[in-house]
Amino acid sequence: MTPAASLVFTTLLSHGPLTRAEVARRTSLSAAAVTKAVRPLMELGYLVEGVDEDAPPAVGRPANLVWVDGGRALFIGLKVTGDEIIAVLADLCCRIRMSRHVHLTGREPEVVLPAITALVQELLTEAVGFGVRVRGLGIAISGDVDRAEGVVRYSPFLEWRDVPLAELTAAATGLPVTVDNDVRALTVAEHWFGAGVGLSHFALVTVGAGIGCGLVVHGRVVSGAHGVAGEIGHLSLDPLGPPCHCGNRGCVEAIAADPAIVRAVRAATGKQVTDTAEALDLAHREDPGARAVYARAGEAIGRAIGSLVNLLGPERVIISGEGLAAYDLFAEGIRDAFAASAFGTAARCDVVIRPLPFEEWARGAAATAIQSFMGSDTYEEQSMTLHSRGP
Amino acid sequence: MTPAASLVFTTLLSHGPLTRAEVARRTSLSAAAVTKAVRPLMELGYLVEGVDEDAPPAVGRPANLVWVDGGRALFIGLKVTGDEIIAVLADLCCRIRMSRHVHLTGREPEVVLPAITALVQELLTEAVGFGVRVRGLGIAISGDVDRAEGVVRYSPFLEWRDVPLAELTAAATGLPVTVDNDVRALTVAEHWFGAGVGLSHFALVTVGAGIGCGLVVHGRVVSGAHGVAGEIGHLSLDPLGPPCHCGNRGCVEAIAADPAIVRAVRAATGKQVTDTAEALDLAHREDPGARAVYARAGEAIGRAIGSLVNLLGPERVIISGEGLAAYDLFAEGIRDAFAASAFGTAARCDVVIRPLPFEEWARGAAATAIQSFMGSDTYEEQSMTLHSRGP
């Protein structure tokens, strides 16, 4: 697919149905270029054109609209956490048609890979009922993931190093596989369908088992020259702070991620708290030690967002992740620390809270599979060359 | 000028002379699009095409090359510091034809604006000798600068707030004026002609009176949705660190910028050090207190670069600025702290040192004036729309 065709496709995914004229306006392509881009996609059945039946009666001929025919292809998206795999079957519009959770009995590739294969087989069987082929599999996983190579270089939660996940799962399932960092995958979904639609510059900060960040700059997700980007969790805020698994001290993740909070609540209260639910419960029952831990975590997140905003000046920061369950305890710390650390007009950045269940992360994985299928990831590469003036 | 024409022009600025085929390859434009882009620029005389006289004899017809005719237009670039204005007269290829320094007797707009006007008049007079018109003025100034509006929102060193500098200097000189943050202007020059040529993702970190940062992501300079971006100087590294003029504690700028170093050397040695030259001299004479201050500054810079690299994953970080005079004292701290804080493969980022005199910053200002003249800043806006799929 040409860059223009990918662009037209994703524009229609986010904003369709649209008239061809509106597609041209939103993409800055000429009418002729839109026509050229639309034709093969219509021939393949991925786009359809017709009159909007719901539109109020117009004077003269009603305008033809173009939209993505979601039912023409299916994709599977998986989010792998330390405890479970969340899977969705999504259509070409990335609408979730079905979802599944399976518990993981271990974190080693020897346990996780067969679980992935079984789950994919189950969804492939279900997909038969839709009468459409599954065209790709997307897997979202936390850590340092090289999407181009399909390799999980390092995932701290799973304790994986250099696992060629795309190759292994492609061999086991027969599907084309796209592997990406989980927060980047969720960022693609937010950019196409969520709180990032229409924005050229935004950040998604996720709070939970780890502290992650997806960045969209100049309209595209930042991947990092060597696969690492968005590691806001390892901003070091305090040289005397708690030790982090990365080897440094005072990282945001060592203060505000779930395991850090559980440890700190235990230390502050002397109680044998074993998980975040118990820690949260203590804080909600007004235990001052537990509340102080959450306040400190909120402050760390707010300072990290301030640093991010000072560096990149995004239009919006979206805070999400399973850690939002404690948002009432974080909120004041985040707000105050962000306000104190944002420099000048950077403070105008819109900071929003957005709970997104794990299905939404799996949907992000499906979105990366749609990107690969429609060649819009290739498009990003080409477009990068277009702008870089480089060899 | 069309986006394609701007792209062809900047490609030829960085890499020319090139054959049309090579321009097409580097820009990902079709041969027809290159021809269409080149024609009006040739008619205006900004591009010329001819046979490369220096090329070795070729078999068959020698290839025609296209290049920018630098002599067809002149631009003035100014870098305003707290103490002086550095001005260059540059041609369309952004080659420096002449430079001037003037000392400033004060920092108020009432002192600086007449000094700018006088300096521009002097260069306009000199330009007459070249027989070509001066087509634009670029002014580079530190702080929060809104290029689109031409307003210096806040410059801590000059203590300016909301000065409509573009409007005032355009009225005084009769030239089209582009005002930009000084580090962003230098980043444009590095991207076109310096250590950033051919890179889609790099950062320029400047060390001196302040700590600044220019970012190129997806091939373009990041400006920030509200004008603030690259404020690496206000990454807060230590909640117990020295107070910063921004109101926080432990900012990189409060540890590693010139005034912070002078203050810390005074405190550490008890000696009445008044400027960086004296502080540097003490450290070079092996004073342990002074050396410890520089080591701490180097560590702060290295940690900040680590954070930046973890967030954005650039291919290269270029360290520059007048503070490089102390680089021998910084180097170890920067290297060690960067290595300790870079996460995973992010550590592969190429960190380079590059001394750039103030003339180079003024050249960056001239480059922003060339961008405005050739419409390549407008191009960035259009292209942003192209990628953002937004209204």
PDB file of N, CA and C in Angstrom, chain A residues 7 10-11 15 27 144 191-192 198 200 215 217-221 224-226 228-231 234-237 239 248 303 307 310-311 313 315 340-341 343 345 379 383-384 386-389, chain B residues 7 10-11 15 27 144 191-192 200 215 217-221 224-226 228-231 234-237 239 248 303 307 310-311 313 315 340-341 343 345 379 383-384 386-390:
ATOM      1  N   LEU A   7      -2.571   6.564   4.742  1.00  0.00           N
ATOM      2  CA  LEU A   7      -3.038   7.775   5.412  1.00  0.00           C
ATOM      3  C   LEU A   7      -4.547   7.923   5.255  1.00  0.00           C
ATOM      4  N   THR A  10      -6.254   5.290   7.592  1.00  0.00           N
ATOM      5  CA  THR A  10      -6.293   5.599   9.024  1.00  0.00           C
ATOM      6  C   THR A  10      -7.174   6.826   9.297  1.00  0.00           C
ATOM      7  N   THR A  11      -7.224   7.762   8.356  1.00  0.00           N
ATOM      8  CA  THR A  11      -8.118   8.919   8.517  1.00  0.00           C
ATOM      9  C   THR A  11      -9.569   8.457   8.563  1.00  0.00           C
ATOM     10  N   HIS A  15     -12.082   8.911  11.623  1.00  0.00           N
ATOM     11  CA  HIS A  15     -13.064   9.983  11.435  1.00  0.00           C
ATOM     12  C   HIS A  15     -14.220   9.627  10.515  1.00  0.00           C
ATOM     13  N   THR A  27      -6.348  15.168   5.113  1.00  0.00           N
ATOM     14  CA  THR A  27      -5.048  14.551   4.848  1.00  0.00           C
ATOM     15  C   THR A  27      -4.101  15.490   4.116  1.00  0.00           C
ATOM     16  N   ASP A 144      11.362  -3.545  26.872  1.00  0.00           N
ATOM     17  CA  ASP A 144      12.132  -3.071  25.719  1.00  0.00           C
ATOM     18  C   ASP A 144      11.852  -4.044  24.571  1.00  0.00           C
ATOM     19  N   HIS A 191      -4.562   7.020  19.760  1.00  0.00           N
ATOM     20  CA  HIS A 191      -4.385   7.970  18.657  1.00  0.00           C
ATOM     21  C   HIS A 191      -5.480   7.776  17.602  1.00  0.00           C
ATOM     22  N   TRP A 192      -5.827   6.533  17.340  1.00  0.00           N
ATOM     23  CA  TRP A 192      -6.830   6.246  16.313  1.00  0.00           C
ATOM     24  C   TRP A 192      -8.255   6.445  16.809  1.00  0.00           C
ATOM     25  N   GLY A 198      -6.924  13.230  16.532  1.00  0.00           N
ATOM     26  CA  GLY A 198      -6.793  14.607  16.037  1.00  0.00           C
ATOM     27  C   GLY A 198      -5.630  15.371  16.637  1.00  0.00           C
ATOM     28  N   SER A 200      -1.556  16.024  17.304  1.00  0.00           N
ATOM     29  CA  SER A 200      -0.241  15.736  16.738  1.00  0.00           C
ATOM     30  C   SER A 200       0.791  15.452  17.816  1.00  0.00           C
ATOM     31  N   LEU A 215       4.451   8.082  23.428  1.00  0.00           N
ATOM     32  CA  LEU A 215       4.555   9.461  22.958  1.00  0.00           C
ATOM     33  C   LEU A 215       4.160   9.560  21.494  1.00  0.00           C
ATOM     34  N   VAL A 217       4.588  12.372  18.629  1.00  0.00           N
ATOM     35  CA  VAL A 217       5.232  13.642  18.304  1.00  0.00           C
ATOM     36  C   VAL A 217       5.144  13.832  16.790  1.00  0.00           C
ATOM     37  N   HIS A 218       4.744  15.015  16.356  1.00  0.00           N
ATOM     38  CA  HIS A 218       4.539  15.267  14.929  1.00  0.00           C
ATOM     39  C   HIS A 218       3.612  14.209  14.321  1.00  0.00           C
ATOM     40  N   GLY A 219       2.608  13.830  15.110  1.00  0.00           N
ATOM     41  CA  GLY A 219       1.565  12.954  14.577  1.00  0.00           C
ATOM     42  C   GLY A 219       1.887  11.473  14.551  1.00  0.00           C
ATOM     43  N   ARG A 220       3.069  11.085  15.039  1.00  0.00           N
ATOM     44  CA  ARG A 220       3.411   9.664  14.975  1.00  0.00           C
ATOM     45  C   ARG A 220       4.006   9.147  16.272  1.00  0.00           C
ATOM     46  N   VAL A 221       3.784   7.862  16.561  1.00  0.00           N
ATOM     47  CA  VAL A 221       4.286   7.259  17.790  1.00  0.00           C
ATOM     48  C   VAL A 221       5.819   7.195  17.736  1.00  0.00           C
ATOM     49  N   GLY A 224      11.888   5.219  19.235  1.00  0.00           N
ATOM     50  CA  GLY A 224      13.276   5.210  19.693  1.00  0.00           C
ATOM     51  C   GLY A 224      14.192   4.562  18.670  1.00  0.00           C
ATOM     52  N   ALA A 225      15.343   5.151  18.456  1.00  0.00           N
ATOM     53  CA  ALA A 225      16.273   4.657  17.434  1.00  0.00           C
ATOM     54  C   ALA A 225      16.699   3.221  17.734  1.00  0.00           C
ATOM     55  N   HIS A 226      16.745   2.862  19.002  1.00  0.00           N
ATOM     56  CA  HIS A 226      17.194   1.512  19.353  1.00  0.00           C
ATOM     57  C   HIS A 226      16.090   0.717  20.033  1.00  0.00           C
ATOM     58  N   VAL A 228      14.070   1.659  22.481  1.00  0.00           N
ATOM     59  CA  VAL A 228      13.661   2.175  23.781  1.00  0.00           C
ATOM     60  C   VAL A 228      13.143   3.601  23.613  1.00  0.00           C
ATOM     61  N   ALA A 229      11.972   3.881  24.167  1.00  0.00           N
ATOM     62  CA  ALA A 229      11.414   5.238  24.224  1.00  0.00           C
ATOM     63  C   ALA A 229      10.313   5.221  25.263  1.00  0.00           C
ATOM     64  N   GLY A 230       9.997   6.388  25.795  1.00  0.00           N
ATOM     65  CA  GLY A 230       8.889   6.483  26.740  1.00  0.00           C
ATOM     66  C   GLY A 230       9.186   5.933  28.123  1.00  0.00           C
ATOM     67  N   GLU A 231      10.454   5.727  28.446  1.00  0.00           N
ATOM     68  CA  GLU A 231      10.800   5.144  29.752  1.00  0.00           C
ATOM     69  C   GLU A 231      10.737   6.201  30.856  1.00  0.00           C
ATOM     70  N   HIS A 234      11.794   5.455  34.547  1.00  0.00           N
ATOM     71  CA  HIS A 234      13.170   5.494  35.029  1.00  0.00           C
ATOM     72  C   HIS A 234      13.749   6.897  35.043  1.00  0.00           C
ATOM     73  N   LEU A 235      12.864   7.895  35.032  1.00  0.00           N
ATOM     74  CA  LEU A 235      13.314   9.230  35.406  1.00  0.00           C
ATOM     75  C   LEU A 235      13.694   9.124  36.875  1.00  0.00           C
ATOM     76  N   SER A 236      14.916   9.552  37.174  1.00  0.00           N
ATOM     77  CA  SER A 236      15.370   9.459  38.558  1.00  0.00           C
ATOM     78  C   SER A 236      15.103  10.792  39.243  1.00  0.00           C
ATOM     79  N   LEU A 237      14.260  10.749  40.275  1.00  0.00           N
ATOM     80  CA  LEU A 237      13.795  11.991  40.900  1.00  0.00           C
ATOM     81  C   LEU A 237      14.531  12.316  42.186  1.00  0.00           C
ATOM     82  N   PRO A 239      18.168  11.110  44.376  1.00  0.00           N
ATOM     83  CA  PRO A 239      19.338  10.223  44.509  1.00  0.00           C
ATOM     84  C   PRO A 239      19.324   9.433  45.820  1.00  0.00           C
ATOM     85  N   ASN A 248      19.318   1.988  39.542  1.00  0.00           N
ATOM     86  CA  ASN A 248      19.427   3.348  40.077  1.00  0.00           C
ATOM     87  C   ASN A 248      18.554   3.508  41.313  1.00  0.00           C
ATOM     88  N   ARG A 303       5.628  15.034  39.153  1.00  0.00           N
ATOM     89  CA  ARG A 303       6.932  15.601  38.767  1.00  0.00           C
ATOM     90  C   ARG A 303       7.398  15.010  37.443  1.00  0.00           C
ATOM     91  N   SER A 307       8.252  16.971  33.965  1.00  0.00           N
ATOM     92  CA  SER A 307       9.501  16.855  33.197  1.00  0.00           C
ATOM     93  C   SER A 307       9.211  16.552  31.734  1.00  0.00           C
ATOM     94  N   ASN A 310       7.797  19.611  30.053  1.00  0.00           N
ATOM     95  CA  ASN A 310       8.849  20.604  29.816  1.00  0.00           C
ATOM     96  C   ASN A 310       9.727  20.222  28.634  1.00  0.00           C
ATOM     97  N   LEU A 311       9.936  18.929  28.447  1.00  0.00           N
ATOM     98  CA  LEU A 311      10.793  18.482  27.343  1.00  0.00           C
ATOM     99  C   LEU A 311      10.069  18.528  26.002  1.00  0.00           C
ATOM    100  N   GLY A 313       6.463  19.443  25.419  1.00  0.00           N
ATOM    101  CA  GLY A 313       5.352  20.363  25.185  1.00  0.00           C
ATOM    102  C   GLY A 313       4.159  19.750  24.482  1.00  0.00           C
ATOM    103  N   GLU A 315       0.213  18.561  23.627  1.00  0.00           N
ATOM    104  CA  GLU A 315      -1.072  19.232  23.816  1.00  0.00           C
ATOM    105  C   GLU A 315      -1.833  18.611  24.988  1.00  0.00           C
ATOM    106  N   ALA A 340       3.809  22.664  39.935  1.00  0.00           N
ATOM    107  CA  ALA A 340       5.064  23.239  40.431  1.00  0.00           C
ATOM    108  C   ALA A 340       6.210  23.017  39.451  1.00  0.00           C
ATOM    109  N   SER A 341       6.170  21.916  38.713  1.00  0.00           N
ATOM    110  CA  SER A 341       7.337  21.628  37.875  1.00  0.00           C
ATOM    111  C   SER A 341       7.176  22.077  36.425  1.00  0.00           C
ATOM    112  N   PHE A 343       7.089  24.317  33.311  1.00  0.00           N
ATOM    113  CA  PHE A 343       7.832  25.563  33.093  1.00  0.00           C
ATOM    114  C   PHE A 343       7.025  26.480  32.160  1.00  0.00           C
ATOM    115  N   THR A 345       4.531  28.402  29.911  1.00  0.00           N
ATOM    116  CA  THR A 345       3.270  28.039  29.263  1.00  0.00           C
ATOM    117  C   THR A 345       3.086  26.524  29.125  1.00  0.00           C
ATOM    118  N   TYR A 379       4.567   2.852   6.109  1.00  0.00           N
ATOM    119  CA  TYR A 379       4.354   4.252   5.755  1.00  0.00           C
ATOM    120  C   TYR A 379       5.121   5.181   6.692  1.00  0.00           C
ATOM    121  N   SER A 383       7.692   7.842   5.480  1.00  0.00           N
ATOM    122  CA  SER A 383       7.448   9.241   5.748  1.00  0.00           C
ATOM    123  C   SER A 383       8.605   9.831   6.541  1.00  0.00           C
ATOM    124  N   MET A 384       9.201   9.003   7.407  1.00  0.00           N
ATOM    125  CA  MET A 384      10.355   9.475   8.155  1.00  0.00           C
ATOM    126  C   MET A 384      11.475   9.862   7.182  1.00  0.00           C
ATOM    127  N   LEU A 386      11.021  10.761   4.194  1.00  0.00           N
ATOM    128  CA  LEU A 386      10.548  11.956   3.496  1.00  0.00           C
ATOM    129  C   LEU A 386      10.941  13.225   4.238  1.00  0.00           C
ATOM    130  N   HIS A 387      10.918  13.140   5.584  1.00  0.00           N
ATOM    131  CA  HIS A 387      11.196  14.341   6.359  1.00  0.00           C
ATOM    132  C   HIS A 387      12.629  14.487   6.779  1.00  0.00           C
ATOM    133  N   SER A 388      13.385  13.403   6.668  1.00  0.00           N
ATOM    134  CA  SER A 388      14.680  13.468   7.323  1.00  0.00           C
ATOM    135  C   SER A 388      15.765  14.001   6.396  1.00  0.00           C
ATOM    136  N   ARG A 389      15.399  14.118   5.106  1.00  0.00           N
ATOM    137  CA  ARG A 389      16.390  14.600   4.156  1.00  0.00           C
ATOM    138  C   ARG A 389      17.649  13.767   4.190  1.00  0.00           C
TER     139      ARG A 389
ATOM    140  N   LEU B   7      10.906  20.920   0.671  1.00  0.00           N
ATOM    141  CA  LEU B   7      11.668  19.710   0.977  1.00  0.00           C
ATOM    142  C   LEU B   7      12.847  19.547   0.019  1.00  0.00           C
ATOM    143  N   THR B  10      15.539  22.198   1.037  1.00  0.00           N
ATOM    144  CA  THR B  10      16.361  21.890   2.217  1.00  0.00           C
ATOM    145  C   THR B  10      17.254  20.663   1.968  1.00  0.00           C
ATOM    146  N   THR B  11      16.774  19.735   1.164  1.00  0.00           N
ATOM    147  CA  THR B  11      17.616  18.578   0.821  1.00  0.00           C
ATOM    148  C   THR B  11      18.856  19.038   0.054  1.00  0.00           C
ATOM    149  N   HIS B  15      22.640  18.585   1.242  1.00  0.00           N
ATOM    150  CA  HIS B  15      23.366  17.520   0.545  1.00  0.00           C
ATOM    151  C   HIS B  15      23.825  17.880  -0.855  1.00  0.00           C
ATOM    152  N   THR B  27      14.282  12.317  -1.062  1.00  0.00           N
ATOM    153  CA  THR B  27      13.052  12.929  -0.572  1.00  0.00           C
ATOM    154  C   THR B  27      11.871  11.972  -0.658  1.00  0.00           C
ATOM    155  N   ASP B 144      11.381  31.112  26.789  1.00  0.00           N
ATOM    156  CA  ASP B 144      10.115  30.636  26.248  1.00  0.00           C
ATOM    157  C   ASP B 144       9.710  31.595  25.129  1.00  0.00           C
ATOM    158  N   HIS B 191      20.826  20.498  12.149  1.00  0.00           N
ATOM    159  CA  HIS B 191      20.079  19.548  11.332  1.00  0.00           C
ATOM    160  C   HIS B 191      20.410  19.740   9.850  1.00  0.00           C
ATOM    161  N   TRP B 192      20.566  20.984   9.438  1.00  0.00           N
ATOM    162  CA  TRP B 192      20.844  21.274   8.024  1.00  0.00           C
ATOM    163  C   TRP B 192      22.307  21.066   7.654  1.00  0.00           C
ATOM    164  N   SER B 200      16.965  11.490  11.777  1.00  0.00           N
ATOM    165  CA  SER B 200      15.547  11.775  12.017  1.00  0.00           C
ATOM    166  C   SER B 200      15.272  12.064  13.481  1.00  0.00           C
ATOM    167  N   LEU B 215      15.308  19.463  20.175  1.00  0.00           N
ATOM    168  CA  LEU B 215      14.962  18.081  19.843  1.00  0.00           C
ATOM    169  C   LEU B 215      14.488  17.984  18.404  1.00  0.00           C
ATOM    170  N   VAL B 217      12.557  15.160  16.247  1.00  0.00           N
ATOM    171  CA  VAL B 217      11.836  13.881  16.325  1.00  0.00           C
ATOM    172  C   VAL B 217      11.090  13.695  15.009  1.00  0.00           C
ATOM    173  N   HIS B 218      11.172  12.507  14.448  1.00  0.00           N
ATOM    174  CA  HIS B 218      10.572  12.246  13.137  1.00  0.00           C
ATOM    175  C   HIS B 218      11.014  13.292  12.114  1.00  0.00           C
ATOM    176  N   GLY B 219      12.278  13.673  12.208  1.00  0.00           N
ATOM    177  CA  GLY B 219      12.853  14.558  11.195  1.00  0.00           C
ATOM    178  C   GLY B 219      12.565  16.033  11.344  1.00  0.00           C
ATOM    179  N   ARG B 220      11.845  16.429  12.409  1.00  0.00           N
ATOM    180  CA  ARG B 220      11.529  17.848  12.541  1.00  0.00           C
ATOM    181  C   ARG B 220      11.734  18.369  13.949  1.00  0.00           C
ATOM    182  N   VAL B 221      12.076  19.656  14.052  1.00  0.00           N
ATOM    183  CA  VAL B 221      12.333  20.268  15.349  1.00  0.00           C
ATOM    184  C   VAL B 221      11.024  20.334  16.148  1.00  0.00           C
ATOM    185  N   GLY B 224       6.776  22.319  20.729  1.00  0.00           N
ATOM    186  CA  GLY B 224       5.866  22.337  21.880  1.00  0.00           C
ATOM    187  C   GLY B 224       4.546  22.979  21.509  1.00  0.00           C
ATOM    188  N   ALA B 225       3.465  22.378  21.981  1.00  0.00           N
ATOM    189  CA  ALA B 225       2.130  22.874  21.630  1.00  0.00           C
ATOM    190  C   ALA B 225       1.925  24.304  22.109  1.00  0.00           C
ATOM    191  N   HIS B 226       2.589  24.682  23.203  1.00  0.00           N
ATOM    192  CA  HIS B 226       2.397  26.028  23.735  1.00  0.00           C
ATOM    193  C   HIS B 226       3.701  26.827  23.705  1.00  0.00           C
ATOM    194  N   VAL B 228       6.726  25.890  24.630  1.00  0.00           N
ATOM    195  CA  VAL B 228       7.786  25.376  25.497  1.00  0.00           C
ATOM    196  C   VAL B 228       8.124  23.944  25.074  1.00  0.00           C
ATOM    197  N   ALA B 229       9.407  23.673  24.893  1.00  0.00           N
ATOM    198  CA  ALA B 229       9.897  22.314  24.636  1.00  0.00           C
ATOM    199  C   ALA B 229      11.394  22.328  24.894  1.00  0.00           C
ATOM    200  N   GLY B 230      11.954  21.168  25.179  1.00  0.00           N
ATOM    201  CA  GLY B 230      13.401  21.073  25.356  1.00  0.00           C
ATOM    202  C   GLY B 230      13.908  21.634  26.670  1.00  0.00           C
ATOM    203  N   GLU B 231      13.013  21.825  27.650  1.00  0.00           N
ATOM    204  CA  GLU B 231      13.451  22.428  28.923  1.00  0.00           C
ATOM    205  C   GLU B 231      14.113  21.371  29.813  1.00  0.00           C
ATOM    206  N   HIS B 234      15.254  22.145  33.470  1.00  0.00           N
ATOM    207  CA  HIS B 234      14.372  22.109  34.641  1.00  0.00           C
ATOM    208  C   HIS B 234      13.894  20.706  34.976  1.00  0.00           C
ATOM    209  N   LEU B 235      14.619  19.696  34.487  1.00  0.00           N
ATOM    210  CA  LEU B 235      14.460  18.366  35.059  1.00  0.00           C
ATOM    211  C   LEU B 235      14.944  18.476  36.491  1.00  0.00           C
ATOM    212  N   SER B 236      14.111  18.059  37.403  1.00  0.00           N
ATOM    213  CA  SER B 236      14.490  18.159  38.807  1.00  0.00           C
ATOM    214  C   SER B 236      15.083  16.830  39.246  1.00  0.00           C
ATOM    215  N   LEU B 237      16.340  16.871  39.642  1.00  0.00           N
ATOM    216  CA  LEU B 237      17.079  15.636  39.921  1.00  0.00           C
ATOM    217  C   LEU B 237      17.167  15.312  41.399  1.00  0.00           C
ATOM    218  N   PRO B 239      15.335  16.529  45.221  1.00  0.00           N
ATOM    219  CA  PRO B 239      14.432  17.418  45.970  1.00  0.00           C
ATOM    220  C   PRO B 239      15.146  18.214  47.059  1.00  0.00           C
ATOM    221  N   ASN B 248      11.702  25.629  41.767  1.00  0.00           N
ATOM    222  CA  ASN B 248      11.912  24.275  42.280  1.00  0.00           C
ATOM    223  C   ASN B 248      13.321  24.119  42.846  1.00  0.00           C
ATOM    224  N   ARG B 303      22.947  12.573  33.982  1.00  0.00           N
ATOM    225  CA  ARG B 303      21.652  12.006  34.373  1.00  0.00           C
ATOM    226  C   ARG B 303      20.536  12.589  33.517  1.00  0.00           C
ATOM    227  N   SER B 307      17.912  10.607  31.095  1.00  0.00           N
ATOM    228  CA  SER B 307      16.449  10.717  31.136  1.00  0.00           C
ATOM    229  C   SER B 307      15.890  11.015  29.747  1.00  0.00           C
ATOM    230  N   ASN B 310      16.139   7.953  27.572  1.00  0.00           N
ATOM    231  CA  ASN B 310      15.135   6.960  27.955  1.00  0.00           C
ATOM    232  C   ASN B 310      13.750   7.344  27.440  1.00  0.00           C
ATOM    233  N   LEU B 311      13.471   8.634  27.403  1.00  0.00           N
ATOM    234  CA  LEU B 311      12.149   9.075  26.940  1.00  0.00           C
ATOM    235  C   LEU B 311      12.023   9.028  25.423  1.00  0.00           C
ATOM    236  N   GLY B 313      14.724   8.107  22.962  1.00  0.00           N
ATOM    237  CA  GLY B 313      15.518   7.176  22.163  1.00  0.00           C
ATOM    238  C   GLY B 313      16.132   7.786  20.920  1.00  0.00           C
ATOM    239  N   GLU B 315      18.947   8.964  18.039  1.00  0.00           N
ATOM    240  CA  GLU B 315      20.135   8.310  17.494  1.00  0.00           C
ATOM    241  C   GLU B 315      21.409   8.943  18.052  1.00  0.00           C
ATOM    242  N   ALA B 340      24.909   4.940  33.663  1.00  0.00           N
ATOM    243  CA  ALA B 340      24.127   4.372  34.770  1.00  0.00           C
ATOM    244  C   ALA B 340      22.636   4.585  34.581  1.00  0.00           C
ATOM    245  N   SER B 341      22.250   5.695  33.925  1.00  0.00           N
ATOM    246  CA  SER B 341      20.814   5.985  33.861  1.00  0.00           C
ATOM    247  C   SER B 341      20.156   5.523  32.570  1.00  0.00           C
ATOM    248  N   PHE B 343      18.528   3.247  29.924  1.00  0.00           N
ATOM    249  CA  PHE B 343      17.790   2.008  30.161  1.00  0.00           C
ATOM    250  C   PHE B 343      17.945   1.097  28.948  1.00  0.00           C
ATOM    251  N   THR B 345      18.815  -0.840  25.705  1.00  0.00           N
ATOM    252  CA  THR B 345      19.506  -0.479  24.469  1.00  0.00           C
ATOM    253  C   THR B 345      19.589   1.029  24.252  1.00  0.00           C
ATOM    254  N   TYR B 379       5.620  24.661   5.760  1.00  0.00           N
ATOM    255  CA  TYR B 379       5.595  23.268   5.350  1.00  0.00           C
ATOM    256  C   TYR B 379       5.459  22.345   6.552  1.00  0.00           C
ATOM    257  N   SER B 383       2.614  19.661   6.971  1.00  0.00           N
ATOM    258  CA  SER B 383       2.996  18.262   7.072  1.00  0.00           C
ATOM    259  C   SER B 383       2.474  17.677   8.368  1.00  0.00           C
ATOM    260  N   MET B 384       2.449  18.499   9.418  1.00  0.00           N
ATOM    261  CA  MET B 384       1.919  18.032  10.692  1.00  0.00           C
ATOM    262  C   MET B 384       0.458  17.620  10.505  1.00  0.00           C
ATOM    263  N   LEU B 386      -0.815  16.688   7.779  1.00  0.00           N
ATOM    264  CA  LEU B 386      -0.779  15.493   6.942  1.00  0.00           C
ATOM    265  C   LEU B 386      -0.675  14.242   7.784  1.00  0.00           C
ATOM    266  N   HIS B 387       0.077  14.359   8.891  1.00  0.00           N
ATOM    267  CA  HIS B 387       0.287  13.159   9.690  1.00  0.00           C
ATOM    268  C   HIS B 387      -0.700  12.997  10.813  1.00  0.00           C
ATOM    269  N   SER B 388      -1.410  14.059  11.145  1.00  0.00           N
ATOM    270  CA  SER B 388      -2.160  13.977  12.397  1.00  0.00           C
ATOM    271  C   SER B 388      -3.565  13.456  12.186  1.00  0.00           C
ATOM    272  N   ARG B 389      -3.986  13.338  10.932  1.00  0.00           N
ATOM    273  CA  ARG B 389      -5.338  12.866  10.667  1.00  0.00           C
ATOM    274  C   ARG B 389      -6.382  13.689  11.399  1.00  0.00           C
ATOM    275  N   GLY B 390      -6.046  14.916  11.768  1.00  0.00           N
ATOM    276  CA  GLY B 390      -6.978  15.702  12.576  1.00  0.00           C
ATOM    277  C   GLY B 390      -7.579  16.844  11.777  1.00  0.00           C
TER     278      GLY B 390
END
